[in-house]
Amino acid sequence: MIAAHTPPLDSREKKWSRYLGDLQDYAAVPQPLEAVGTLLRVTGLVLEAAGVRVPVGSVCEITQPGQPPVLAEVVGFNGDRAFLMPTGDLHGLASGARVVPRPAPRVPPKFGRENHPWRRSEDRGLHLPMGDGLLGRVVDAQGQPMDRGGALEGVHAEPMIRRPINAMDRDPVRQPLDTGVRSINALLTVGRGQRLGLFAGTGVGKSVLMGMMARYTQADVIVVGLIGERGREVKEFIEDILGDEGRARSVVVAAPADAPPLVRMQGANYATAIAEHFRDRGRHVLLLMDSLTRYAMAQREIALAIGEPPATKGYPPSCFAKLPQLVERSGNGLNGVGSITAFYTVLSEGDDQQDPIADAARGILDGHIVLSRELAEAGHYPAIDVERSISRVMTAVAPREHVHAARRMRQLLAKYNKARDLIQLGAYAPGHDAELDLAVRLQPQITQLLQQDMHESAPLDLCRRQLCAITGATP
């Protein structure tokens, strides 16, 4: 019998010597012990624990014999007491449960110090799946698949929080973006890397408009964040509105209305982090978030639960600080590499455009598109109120002739709408106002331009030519 080949003795000694040396180097670096806390109190949405010494934003597991662990995030502290918000159901938890901080990930040594052992990172926040394996999938705020499509493949964990981009390192918005929606392309031209708000009440067609942009917008990747919406609408939006064509290049992050407030906020942050991931790899991303108001409401629930005083209409000051932190993460990338063009829906309570969240969002966005209930009730879709809408970068991304034609159409619309009551009453007599006569004569063509079926795409160049043909401008 031939004996099995064994490595030489000196080779084995070198391996063991190297292994023992690595262990010695690892033992030479002090490793902090992880403190385990105790659950003391559950009040509404807030968990109070003692003995937890971790920074705000850290993730902890609350464990109890016979019960599945509950994830919670540290949202504040008072002295030696930590306040946590759960991401799951608290049913079955009792006083005295263990609060165990998630261990910080180990990071390799810096370049040039390869002989040093790995160390603990200071980042104890959530690390969720990122990568091309998310395309065509529907996930929740924790990165878990919801579409019964099996486990995610081709993904890796990345932190949710990224360092903000210096404003001077961003490229300005200079390139137009074709959204496929005629009224937006013609009168509210969007630029690549712009951030706009869709201001609407309930039931005026904002979900259909988002689906049209998801199908027809010229973007490499589409990230859809359904935050705080009804659970029924999630599947309907994906199957009926988004469709197979839009879903193939989309990632959908769903955090329905029955999810805890922390999960709803995580859903918005996760959708934005996915968009940042693809942007940093040079892709042009369309981010659709429905809605920014539900995100603010979730922050209001958390802030009020931990004792922050209410301010404007019950919204604490932290709500108005969180909005720009979320919105400013989108936009153009470093040195023109990749971009995030974002549309955030803003729910106007009772169609009140002076709602505090709507008013704050207008100040931090690069434009707003207002959907009118009056137009929706008249069967005018998409129900975009052009007079009350604006794109603040249109003059930088559209040719001068296009801008002049759009301004001319706005003048004609304003002239017609101001005299609408007189026209309907029969008190209008042509020949007294040449400008009004022109507006009345062109009204059918203007209405036809602004209306569009949800299954119809309108390219940007065609919209520009149609607009110039109506107003008499040179395209």
CSV table of C-alpha atoms in Angstrom, one decimal:
chain,number,residue,atom,x,y,z
A,1,MET,CA,0.0,0.0,0.0
A,2,ILE,CA,1.3,3.5,-0.9
A,3,ALA,CA,1.4,5.8,2.0
A,4,ALA,CA,-0.6,9.1,1.8
A,5,HIS,CA,1.5,12.1,1.0
A,6,THR,CA,2.2,14.2,4.1
A,7,PRO,CA,3.8,17.7,4.0
A,8,PRO,CA,7.3,18.1,5.3
A,9,LEU,CA,7.7,18.7,8.9
A,10,ASP,CA,9.2,22.2,8.5
A,11,SER,CA,6.2,23.3,6.4
A,12,ARG,CA,3.8,22.3,9.1
A,13,GLU,CA,5.9,24.0,11.7
A,14,LYS,CA,5.8,27.2,9.6
A,15,LYS,CA,2.0,27.1,9.4
A,16,TRP,CA,1.6,26.6,13.1
A,17,SER,CA,4.1,29.3,13.9
A,18,ARG,CA,2.3,31.7,11.6
A,19,TYR,CA,-1.1,30.8,13.2
A,20,LEU,CA,0.2,31.2,16.7
A,21,GLY,CA,1.7,34.6,15.7
A,22,ASP,CA,-1.6,35.8,14.4
A,23,LEU,CA,-3.3,34.7,17.7
A,24,GLN,CA,-0.6,36.6,19.7
A,25,ASP,CA,-1.1,39.7,17.6
A,26,TYR,CA,-4.9,39.5,18.1
A,27,ALA,CA,-4.5,39.1,21.9
A,28,ALA,CA,-2.2,42.1,22.0
A,29,VAL,CA,-5.0,44.4,21.0
A,30,PRO,CA,-7.6,45.1,23.8
A,31,GLN,CA,-11.1,44.1,22.7
A,32,PRO,CA,-13.9,45.9,24.6
A,33,LEU,CA,-16.4,43.6,26.3
A,34,GLU,CA,-20.0,43.9,25.1
A,35,ALA,CA,-22.4,45.1,27.8
A,36,VAL,CA,-25.7,43.4,28.1
A,37,GLY,CA,-28.6,45.5,29.3
A,38,THR,CA,-32.0,44.7,30.9
A,39,LEU,CA,-35.4,45.7,29.6
A,40,LEU,CA,-37.1,47.8,32.4
A,41,ARG,CA,-40.1,49.4,30.8
A,42,VAL,CA,-42.4,49.4,27.8
A,43,THR,CA,-44.5,52.5,27.3
A,44,GLY,CA,-46.4,52.7,24.0
A,45,LEU,CA,-43.8,52.6,21.3
A,46,VAL,CA,-40.7,53.1,23.5
A,47,LEU,CA,-38.6,50.5,25.2
A,48,GLU,CA,-36.5,51.6,28.2
A,49,ALA,CA,-33.4,49.6,29.0
A,50,ALA,CA,-30.6,49.9,31.6
A,51,GLY,CA,-27.0,48.8,31.1
A,52,VAL,CA,-26.7,49.4,27.4
A,53,ARG,CA,-23.8,51.6,26.5
A,54,VAL,CA,-24.0,52.0,22.7
A,55,PRO,CA,-24.4,55.1,20.5
A,56,VAL,CA,-27.7,56.4,19.1
A,57,GLY,CA,-28.5,54.4,15.9
A,58,SER,CA,-27.1,51.1,17.2
A,59,VAL,CA,-29.1,47.9,16.7
A,60,CYS,CA,-29.9,45.7,19.7
A,61,GLU,CA,-31.6,42.3,20.1
A,62,ILE,CA,-34.1,41.8,22.9
A,63,THR,CA,-34.1,38.2,23.9
A,64,GLN,CA,-36.3,36.2,26.3
A,65,PRO,CA,-36.5,32.5,26.9
A,66,GLY,CA,-39.3,31.0,24.7
A,67,GLN,CA,-39.7,34.1,22.6
A,68,PRO,CA,-38.2,35.0,19.3
A,69,PRO,CA,-35.7,37.9,19.5
A,70,VAL,CA,-37.0,41.4,18.7
A,71,LEU,CA,-34.8,43.9,16.9
A,72,ALA,CA,-34.7,47.5,18.2
A,73,GLU,CA,-32.8,50.6,17.5
A,74,VAL,CA,-31.4,53.0,20.1
A,75,VAL,CA,-33.1,56.4,19.4
A,76,GLY,CA,-32.1,58.3,22.6
A,77,PHE,CA,-31.1,58.1,26.2
A,78,ASN,CA,-31.5,59.8,29.5
A,79,GLY,CA,-28.7,59.3,32.0
A,80,ASP,CA,-28.0,55.6,32.1
A,81,ARG,CA,-31.3,54.6,30.5
A,82,ALA,CA,-31.5,54.0,26.8
A,83,PHE,CA,-34.6,54.5,24.7
A,84,LEU,CA,-35.2,51.9,21.9
A,85,MET,CA,-37.8,51.6,19.2
A,86,PRO,CA,-38.7,48.1,18.1
A,87,THR,CA,-38.9,46.9,14.5
A,88,GLY,CA,-41.3,44.0,15.2
A,89,ASP,CA,-44.1,42.9,17.5
A,90,LEU,CA,-43.6,43.2,21.2
A,91,HIS,CA,-46.2,40.6,22.2
A,92,GLY,CA,-44.8,38.2,24.9
A,93,LEU,CA,-42.0,40.5,26.1
A,94,ALA,CA,-41.7,40.9,29.9
A,95,SER,CA,-39.6,43.0,32.2
A,96,GLY,CA,-36.1,41.7,32.7
A,97,ALA,CA,-35.5,40.6,29.1
A,98,ARG,CA,-31.9,40.8,27.9
A,99,VAL,CA,-31.0,43.7,25.6
A,100,VAL,CA,-27.9,42.6,23.6
A,101,PRO,CA,-26.2,45.0,21.3
A,102,ARG,CA,-25.4,43.6,17.9
A,103,PRO,CA,-21.6,43.1,17.7
A,104,ALA,CA,-19.9,45.7,15.6
A,105,PRO,CA,-18.5,44.3,12.3
A,106,ARG,CA,-14.7,43.5,12.1
A,107,VAL,CA,-12.8,45.6,9.6
A,108,PRO,CA,-9.4,44.8,8.1
A,109,PRO,CA,-6.3,46.8,8.9
A,110,LYS,CA,-5.5,49.9,6.9
A,111,PHE,CA,-3.3,49.6,3.8
A,112,GLY,CA,0.3,49.1,4.7
A,113,ARG,CA,-0.5,47.6,8.1
A,114,GLU,CA,-1.4,44.1,6.9
A,115,ASN,CA,0.4,42.5,9.9
A,116,HIS,CA,-2.0,44.1,12.3
A,117,PRO,CA,-5.1,42.2,13.4
A,118,TRP,CA,-8.6,43.1,12.4
A,119,ARG,CA,-10.4,45.5,14.7
A,120,ARG,CA,-13.9,46.3,15.7
A,121,SER,CA,-15.7,49.0,13.7
A,122,GLU,CA,-17.5,51.8,15.4
A,123,ASP,CA,-20.5,51.4,13.1
A,124,ARG,CA,-23.1,49.4,14.9
A,125,GLY,CA,-26.0,50.5,12.6
A,126,LEU,CA,-27.9,48.4,10.1
A,127,HIS,CA,-26.1,46.7,7.3
A,128,LEU,CA,-28.5,45.7,4.6
A,129,PRO,CA,-28.3,43.9,1.2
A,130,MET,CA,-27.1,46.0,-1.8
A,131,GLY,CA,-26.2,44.9,-5.3
A,132,ASP,CA,-27.6,44.0,-8.7
A,133,GLY,CA,-29.4,41.0,-7.2
A,134,LEU,CA,-32.0,43.5,-5.9
A,135,LEU,CA,-33.2,44.3,-9.5
A,136,GLY,CA,-36.7,43.0,-10.1
A,137,ARG,CA,-37.2,42.2,-6.5
A,138,VAL,CA,-39.6,43.4,-3.7
A,139,VAL,CA,-38.0,43.7,-0.3
A,140,ASP,CA,-39.0,45.1,3.1
A,141,ALA,CA,-37.2,47.6,5.2
A,142,GLN,CA,-34.9,44.9,6.6
A,143,GLY,CA,-33.9,43.7,3.1
A,144,GLN,CA,-35.9,40.5,3.3
A,145,PRO,CA,-37.7,39.4,0.1
A,146,MET,CA,-41.5,39.9,0.0
A,147,ASP,CA,-42.1,38.6,-3.5
A,148,ARG,CA,-41.8,34.8,-2.8
A,149,GLY,CA,-38.9,34.8,-5.3
A,150,GLY,CA,-36.4,33.0,-3.1
A,151,ALA,CA,-33.3,34.3,-1.3
A,152,LEU,CA,-31.5,37.3,-2.7
A,153,GLU,CA,-28.4,36.4,-4.8
A,154,GLY,CA,-25.6,38.7,-6.0
A,155,VAL,CA,-25.9,41.1,-3.0
A,156,HIS,CA,-23.7,42.0,-0.1
A,157,ALA,CA,-24.3,44.0,3.1
A,158,GLU,CA,-23.5,47.7,3.2
A,159,PRO,CA,-24.2,50.3,5.9
A,160,MET,CA,-27.3,52.4,5.7
A,161,ILE,CA,-25.7,55.7,6.6
A,162,ARG,CA,-23.3,57.2,4.2
A,163,ARG,CA,-21.1,60.3,4.4
A,164,PRO,CA,-22.9,63.2,2.7
A,165,ILE,CA,-21.4,64.5,-0.5
A,166,ASN,CA,-19.8,68.0,-0.4
A,167,ALA,CA,-22.0,70.4,-2.3
A,168,MET,CA,-19.0,71.7,-4.2
A,169,ASP,CA,-18.2,68.2,-5.5
A,170,ARG,CA,-21.6,67.7,-7.2
A,171,ASP,CA,-22.1,68.5,-10.8
A,172,PRO,CA,-24.9,71.0,-11.4
A,173,VAL,CA,-28.1,69.9,-13.2
A,174,ARG,CA,-27.5,70.5,-16.9
A,175,GLN,CA,-28.9,67.6,-18.8
A,176,PRO,CA,-32.7,67.2,-19.5
A,177,LEU,CA,-34.4,63.9,-18.5
A,178,ASP,CA,-37.2,62.4,-20.6
A,179,THR,CA,-40.0,61.3,-18.2
A,180,GLY,CA,-42.3,60.1,-20.9
A,181,VAL,CA,-45.1,62.3,-19.5
A,182,ARG,CA,-46.2,65.0,-22.0
A,183,SER,CA,-47.2,67.8,-19.6
A,184,ILE,CA,-44.0,67.4,-17.6
A,185,ASN,CA,-41.7,67.2,-20.7
A,186,ALA,CA,-43.4,70.2,-22.3
A,187,LEU,CA,-44.0,72.6,-19.5
A,188,LEU,CA,-42.1,71.3,-16.4
A,189,THR,CA,-38.9,69.9,-18.0
A,190,VAL,CA,-36.9,67.8,-15.5
A,191,GLY,CA,-33.1,67.7,-15.3
A,192,ARG,CA,-31.1,64.6,-14.5
A,193,GLY,CA,-30.3,64.8,-10.8
A,194,GLN,CA,-33.2,67.0,-9.9
A,195,ARG,CA,-35.5,66.5,-6.9
A,196,LEU,CA,-39.2,67.3,-7.2
A,197,GLY,CA,-42.3,66.9,-5.1
A,198,LEU,CA,-45.6,65.5,-6.3
A,199,PHE,CA,-48.1,67.4,-4.1
A,200,ALA,CA,-51.5,65.8,-4.1
A,201,GLY,CA,-54.4,64.8,-1.9
A,202,THR,CA,-55.9,61.3,-1.8
A,203,GLY,CA,-57.3,59.7,-5.0
A,204,VAL,CA,-56.1,62.2,-7.6
A,205,GLY,CA,-53.8,59.8,-9.6
A,206,LYS,CA,-50.4,60.2,-8.1
A,207,SER,CA,-49.7,56.5,-8.1
A,208,VAL,CA,-50.6,56.2,-11.7
A,209,LEU,CA,-48.4,59.2,-12.6
A,210,MET,CA,-45.5,57.5,-10.7
A,211,GLY,CA,-46.1,54.3,-12.6
A,212,MET,CA,-45.9,56.2,-15.9
A,213,MET,CA,-42.6,57.7,-14.9
A,214,ALA,CA,-41.3,54.3,-13.8
A,215,ARG,CA,-42.1,52.8,-17.2
A,216,TYR,CA,-41.1,55.6,-19.5
A,217,THR,CA,-38.3,57.6,-17.8
A,218,GLN,CA,-34.8,57.2,-19.3
A,219,ALA,CA,-33.0,55.7,-16.3
A,220,ASP,CA,-30.7,52.7,-15.8
A,221,VAL,CA,-32.2,51.7,-12.4
A,222,ILE,CA,-35.5,52.6,-10.7
A,223,VAL,CA,-35.9,52.5,-7.0
A,224,VAL,CA,-39.4,52.7,-5.6
A,225,GLY,CA,-40.0,53.3,-1.9
A,226,LEU,CA,-43.6,52.6,-0.8
A,227,ILE,CA,-43.6,54.1,2.7
A,228,GLY,CA,-46.6,54.1,4.9
A,229,GLU,CA,-49.1,53.2,2.2
A,230,ARG,CA,-51.9,50.7,2.4
A,231,GLY,CA,-50.8,47.1,2.1
A,232,ARG,CA,-53.3,46.5,-0.7
A,233,GLU,CA,-51.7,49.3,-2.8
A,234,VAL,CA,-48.3,47.7,-2.7
A,235,LYS,CA,-49.2,44.7,-4.8
A,236,GLU,CA,-51.5,46.7,-7.0
A,237,PHE,CA,-48.8,49.2,-7.7
A,238,ILE,CA,-46.3,46.5,-8.6
A,239,GLU,CA,-48.5,44.4,-10.8
A,240,ASP,CA,-51.0,46.8,-12.3
A,241,ILE,CA,-49.1,50.2,-12.5
A,242,LEU,CA,-45.4,49.3,-12.6
A,243,GLY,CA,-45.9,46.3,-14.9
A,244,ASP,CA,-43.4,43.7,-16.0
A,245,GLU,CA,-41.4,46.3,-18.1
A,246,GLY,CA,-40.9,48.7,-15.3
A,247,ARG,CA,-40.3,46.0,-12.7
A,248,ALA,CA,-37.4,44.4,-14.6
A,249,ARG,CA,-35.1,47.3,-13.9
A,250,SER,CA,-36.7,48.3,-10.5
A,251,VAL,CA,-36.1,47.7,-6.9
A,252,VAL,CA,-39.2,48.1,-4.7
A,253,VAL,CA,-38.8,48.7,-0.9
A,254,ALA,CA,-42.2,48.3,0.9
A,255,ALA,CA,-42.9,49.4,4.4
A,256,PRO,CA,-46.8,49.4,4.7
A,257,ALA,CA,-48.8,51.5,7.0
A,258,ASP,CA,-49.1,48.8,9.7
A,259,ALA,CA,-45.3,48.6,10.1
A,260,PRO,CA,-43.8,50.3,13.2
A,261,PRO,CA,-42.7,53.9,12.7
A,262,LEU,CA,-39.0,53.0,12.9
A,263,VAL,CA,-39.5,50.4,10.1
A,264,ARG,CA,-41.2,53.1,7.9
A,265,MET,CA,-38.3,55.4,8.4
A,266,GLN,CA,-35.8,52.6,7.7
A,267,GLY,CA,-37.7,51.8,4.5
A,268,ALA,CA,-37.2,55.4,3.2
A,269,ASN,CA,-33.5,55.3,4.3
A,270,TYR,CA,-33.0,51.9,2.7
A,271,ALA,CA,-34.5,52.9,-0.6
A,272,THR,CA,-32.3,56.0,-0.6
A,273,ALA,CA,-29.2,53.9,0.2
A,274,ILE,CA,-30.0,51.5,-2.6
A,275,ALA,CA,-30.2,54.5,-5.0
A,276,GLU,CA,-26.9,55.8,-3.7
A,277,HIS,CA,-25.3,52.4,-4.2
A,278,PHE,CA,-26.2,52.3,-7.9
A,279,ARG,CA,-25.3,56.0,-8.4
A,280,ASP,CA,-21.9,55.5,-6.9
A,281,ARG,CA,-21.3,52.9,-9.6
A,282,GLY,CA,-22.0,55.3,-12.4
A,283,ARG,CA,-25.7,54.5,-13.1
A,284,HIS,CA,-28.5,57.0,-13.6
A,285,VAL,CA,-31.2,56.2,-11.0
A,286,LEU,CA,-34.8,57.3,-10.7
A,287,LEU,CA,-36.0,57.3,-7.1
A,288,LEU,CA,-39.7,57.3,-6.5
A,289,MET,CA,-40.8,57.7,-2.9
A,290,ASP,CA,-44.4,57.5,-1.8
A,291,SER,CA,-44.6,59.3,0.4
A,292,LEU,CA,-42.4,61.9,2.2
A,293,THR,CA,-45.4,62.8,4.4
A,294,ARG,CA,-45.6,59.3,5.8
A,295,TYR,CA,-41.8,59.5,6.6
A,296,ALA,CA,-42.4,62.7,8.5
A,297,MET,CA,-45.3,61.2,10.3
A,298,ALA,CA,-43.2,58.2,11.4
A,299,GLN,CA,-40.6,60.6,12.7
A,300,ARG,CA,-43.3,62.5,14.6
A,301,GLU,CA,-44.5,59.3,16.3
A,302,ILE,CA,-41.0,58.4,17.4
A,303,ALA,CA,-40.1,62.0,18.6
A,304,LEU,CA,-43.3,62.4,20.6
A,305,ALA,CA,-42.9,59.0,22.1
A,306,ILE,CA,-39.5,59.8,23.5
A,307,GLY,CA,-40.6,63.1,24.9
A,308,GLU,CA,-39.8,65.7,22.3
A,309,PRO,CA,-42.2,68.7,22.5
A,310,PRO,CA,-44.6,69.2,19.6
A,311,ALA,CA,-44.4,72.3,17.5
A,312,THR,CA,-46.2,73.1,14.2
A,313,LYS,CA,-49.4,71.1,14.0
A,314,GLY,CA,-48.0,68.5,16.3
A,315,TYR,CA,-44.8,68.0,14.3
A,316,PRO,CA,-41.7,68.2,16.6
A,317,PRO,CA,-38.6,70.2,15.3
A,318,SER,CA,-36.7,67.0,14.5
A,319,CYS,CA,-39.2,66.2,11.7
A,320,PHE,CA,-38.2,69.4,9.8
A,321,ALA,CA,-34.5,68.5,10.4
A,322,LYS,CA,-34.9,64.9,9.1
A,323,LEU,CA,-36.5,66.0,5.8
A,324,PRO,CA,-33.5,67.8,4.3
A,325,GLN,CA,-31.2,65.0,5.6
A,326,LEU,CA,-33.1,62.5,3.5
A,327,VAL,CA,-33.7,64.6,0.4
A,328,GLU,CA,-30.1,65.9,0.2
A,329,ARG,CA,-28.8,62.4,-0.3
A,330,SER,CA,-30.2,62.3,-3.8
A,331,GLY,CA,-28.9,64.3,-6.7
A,332,ASN,CA,-25.8,64.1,-9.0
A,333,GLY,CA,-22.8,62.1,-7.9
A,334,LEU,CA,-19.2,63.0,-7.5
A,335,ASN,CA,-17.7,64.6,-10.7
A,336,GLY,CA,-20.7,63.7,-12.8
A,337,VAL,CA,-20.5,60.0,-12.2
A,338,GLY,CA,-24.0,58.7,-11.8
A,339,SER,CA,-27.1,60.5,-10.6
A,340,ILE,CA,-30.3,60.2,-8.6
A,341,THR,CA,-33.4,62.0,-10.0
A,342,ALA,CA,-35.9,61.8,-7.2
A,343,PHE,CA,-39.7,62.3,-7.1
A,344,TYR,CA,-41.2,62.5,-3.6
A,345,THR,CA,-45.0,62.5,-3.1
A,346,VAL,CA,-46.3,64.9,-0.5
A,347,LEU,CA,-49.8,64.3,0.8
A,348,SER,CA,-51.7,67.6,1.3
A,349,GLU,CA,-54.2,67.0,4.2
A,350,GLY,CA,-57.5,68.3,2.9
A,351,ASP,CA,-55.9,69.5,-0.3
A,352,ASP,CA,-54.2,72.2,1.9
A,353,GLN,CA,-51.0,73.4,0.2
A,354,GLN,CA,-50.0,75.2,3.4
A,355,ASP,CA,-49.7,71.9,5.3
A,356,PRO,CA,-46.5,72.2,7.4
A,357,ILE,CA,-44.8,69.2,5.7
A,358,ALA,CA,-45.9,70.4,2.2
A,359,ASP,CA,-44.6,73.9,3.0
A,360,ALA,CA,-41.3,72.6,4.3
A,361,ALA,CA,-40.8,70.2,1.3
A,362,ARG,CA,-41.3,73.1,-1.2
A,363,GLY,CA,-38.4,74.9,0.3
A,364,ILE,CA,-35.9,72.0,0.0
A,365,LEU,CA,-36.9,70.5,-3.3
A,366,ASP,CA,-36.0,71.7,-6.8
A,367,GLY,CA,-39.5,72.1,-8.0
A,368,HIS,CA,-43.0,70.8,-7.3
A,369,ILE,CA,-45.8,69.3,-9.4
A,370,VAL,CA,-49.3,69.9,-8.0
A,371,LEU,CA,-52.1,67.5,-8.8
A,372,SER,CA,-55.5,69.1,-8.8
A,373,ARG,CA,-58.6,67.4,-7.5
A,374,GLU,CA,-60.8,69.6,-9.7
A,375,LEU,CA,-59.0,68.3,-12.8
A,376,ALA,CA,-59.2,64.7,-11.6
A,377,GLU,CA,-62.9,65.0,-11.0
A,378,ALA,CA,-63.3,66.4,-14.6
A,379,GLY,CA,-61.5,63.3,-16.0
A,380,HIS,CA,-58.4,65.2,-16.9
A,381,TYR,CA,-55.4,62.9,-16.4
A,382,PRO,CA,-52.7,63.3,-15.4
A,383,ALA,CA,-54.3,65.9,-13.2
A,384,ILE,CA,-51.3,68.3,-13.2
A,385,ASP,CA,-52.2,71.9,-12.4
A,386,VAL,CA,-49.6,73.5,-14.6
A,387,GLU,CA,-50.2,77.0,-13.2
A,388,ARG,CA,-49.3,76.0,-9.7
A,389,SER,CA,-46.4,73.7,-10.6
A,390,ILE,CA,-42.8,74.7,-11.4
A,391,SER,CA,-39.5,73.1,-12.3
A,392,ARG,CA,-36.7,75.3,-11.0
A,393,VAL,CA,-34.1,73.9,-13.3
A,394,MET,CA,-36.0,74.1,-16.6
A,395,THR,CA,-34.2,77.2,-17.7
A,396,ALA,CA,-30.9,75.4,-17.3
A,397,VAL,CA,-31.8,72.1,-19.1
A,398,ALA,CA,-34.2,73.3,-21.9
A,399,PRO,CA,-33.4,75.4,-25.0
A,400,ARG,CA,-34.4,79.0,-24.9
A,401,GLU,CA,-37.1,78.5,-27.5
A,402,HIS,CA,-38.6,75.7,-25.4
A,403,VAL,CA,-38.6,77.9,-22.3
A,404,HIS,CA,-40.3,80.8,-24.2
A,405,ALA,CA,-43.0,78.5,-25.7
A,406,ALA,CA,-43.7,77.0,-22.2
A,407,ARG,CA,-44.0,80.5,-20.7
A,408,ARG,CA,-46.3,81.5,-23.6
A,409,MET,CA,-48.6,78.5,-22.9
A,410,ARG,CA,-48.8,79.3,-19.2
A,411,GLN,CA,-49.9,82.9,-20.1
A,412,LEU,CA,-52.7,81.5,-22.4
A,413,LEU,CA,-53.8,79.0,-19.7
A,414,ALA,CA,-53.9,81.7,-17.0
A,415,LYS,CA,-55.9,84.0,-19.3
A,416,TYR,CA,-58.4,81.3,-20.1
A,417,ASN,CA,-58.9,80.1,-16.5
A,418,LYS,CA,-59.4,83.6,-15.3
A,419,ALA,CA,-62.3,84.1,-17.8
A,420,ARG,CA,-63.7,80.6,-17.4
A,421,ASP,CA,-66.7,81.6,-15.4
A,422,LEU,CA,-67.7,84.3,-17.9
A,423,ILE,CA,-67.3,81.8,-20.8
A,424,GLN,CA,-69.5,79.2,-19.1
A,425,LEU,CA,-72.2,81.8,-18.3
A,426,GLY,CA,-72.2,82.9,-21.9
A,427,ALA,CA,-71.0,86.4,-21.0
A,428,TYR,CA,-67.9,86.2,-23.1
A,429,ALA,CA,-68.1,88.0,-26.5
A,430,PRO,CA,-65.1,87.6,-28.9
A,431,GLY,CA,-63.4,90.7,-30.3
A,432,HIS,CA,-62.8,92.6,-27.1
A,433,ASP,CA,-59.6,90.9,-26.0
A,434,ALA,CA,-57.3,89.5,-28.7
A,435,GLU,CA,-55.2,87.5,-26.1
A,436,LEU,CA,-58.4,85.9,-24.6
A,437,ASP,CA,-59.7,85.1,-28.1
A,438,LEU,CA,-56.4,83.3,-28.8
A,439,ALA,CA,-56.6,81.4,-25.5
A,440,VAL,CA,-60.2,80.3,-26.2
A,441,ARG,CA,-59.3,79.2,-29.8
A,442,LEU,CA,-56.3,77.2,-28.7
A,443,GLN,CA,-57.9,75.7,-25.6
A,444,PRO,CA,-58.8,72.3,-27.2
A,445,GLN,CA,-55.2,71.9,-28.5
A,446,ILE,CA,-53.8,72.8,-25.1
A,447,THR,CA,-56.1,70.3,-23.3
A,448,GLN,CA,-55.1,67.6,-25.8
A,449,LEU,CA,-51.5,68.3,-25.1
A,450,LEU,CA,-51.8,68.1,-21.3
A,451,GLN,CA,-53.9,64.9,-21.3
A,452,GLN,CA,-52.3,61.5,-21.7
A,453,ASP,CA,-53.3,57.8,-21.3
A,454,MET,CA,-51.3,55.9,-18.8
A,455,HIS,CA,-50.2,53.4,-21.4
A,456,GLU,CA,-48.9,56.1,-23.8
A,457,SER,CA,-45.4,57.3,-23.9
A,458,ALA,CA,-44.5,60.9,-25.0
A,459,PRO,CA,-40.8,61.5,-25.9
A,460,LEU,CA,-39.3,64.8,-25.0
A,461,ASP,CA,-38.4,65.9,-28.5
A,462,LEU,CA,-42.0,65.2,-29.7
A,463,CYS,CA,-43.4,67.1,-26.8
A,464,ARG,CA,-41.2,70.1,-27.5
A,465,ARG,CA,-42.3,70.2,-31.2
A,466,GLN,CA,-46.0,69.9,-30.3
A,467,LEU,CA,-45.7,72.7,-27.7
A,468,CYS,CA,-44.0,75.0,-30.2
A,469,ALA,CA,-46.5,74.2,-32.9
A,470,ILE,CA,-49.4,75.3,-30.6
A,471,THR,CA,-47.8,78.5,-29.4
A,472,GLY,CA,-46.3,79.4,-32.8
A,473,ALA,CA,-42.7,79.3,-31.6
A,474,THR,CA,-39.8,78.0,-33.6
A,475,PRO,CA,-38.7,74.6,-32.3
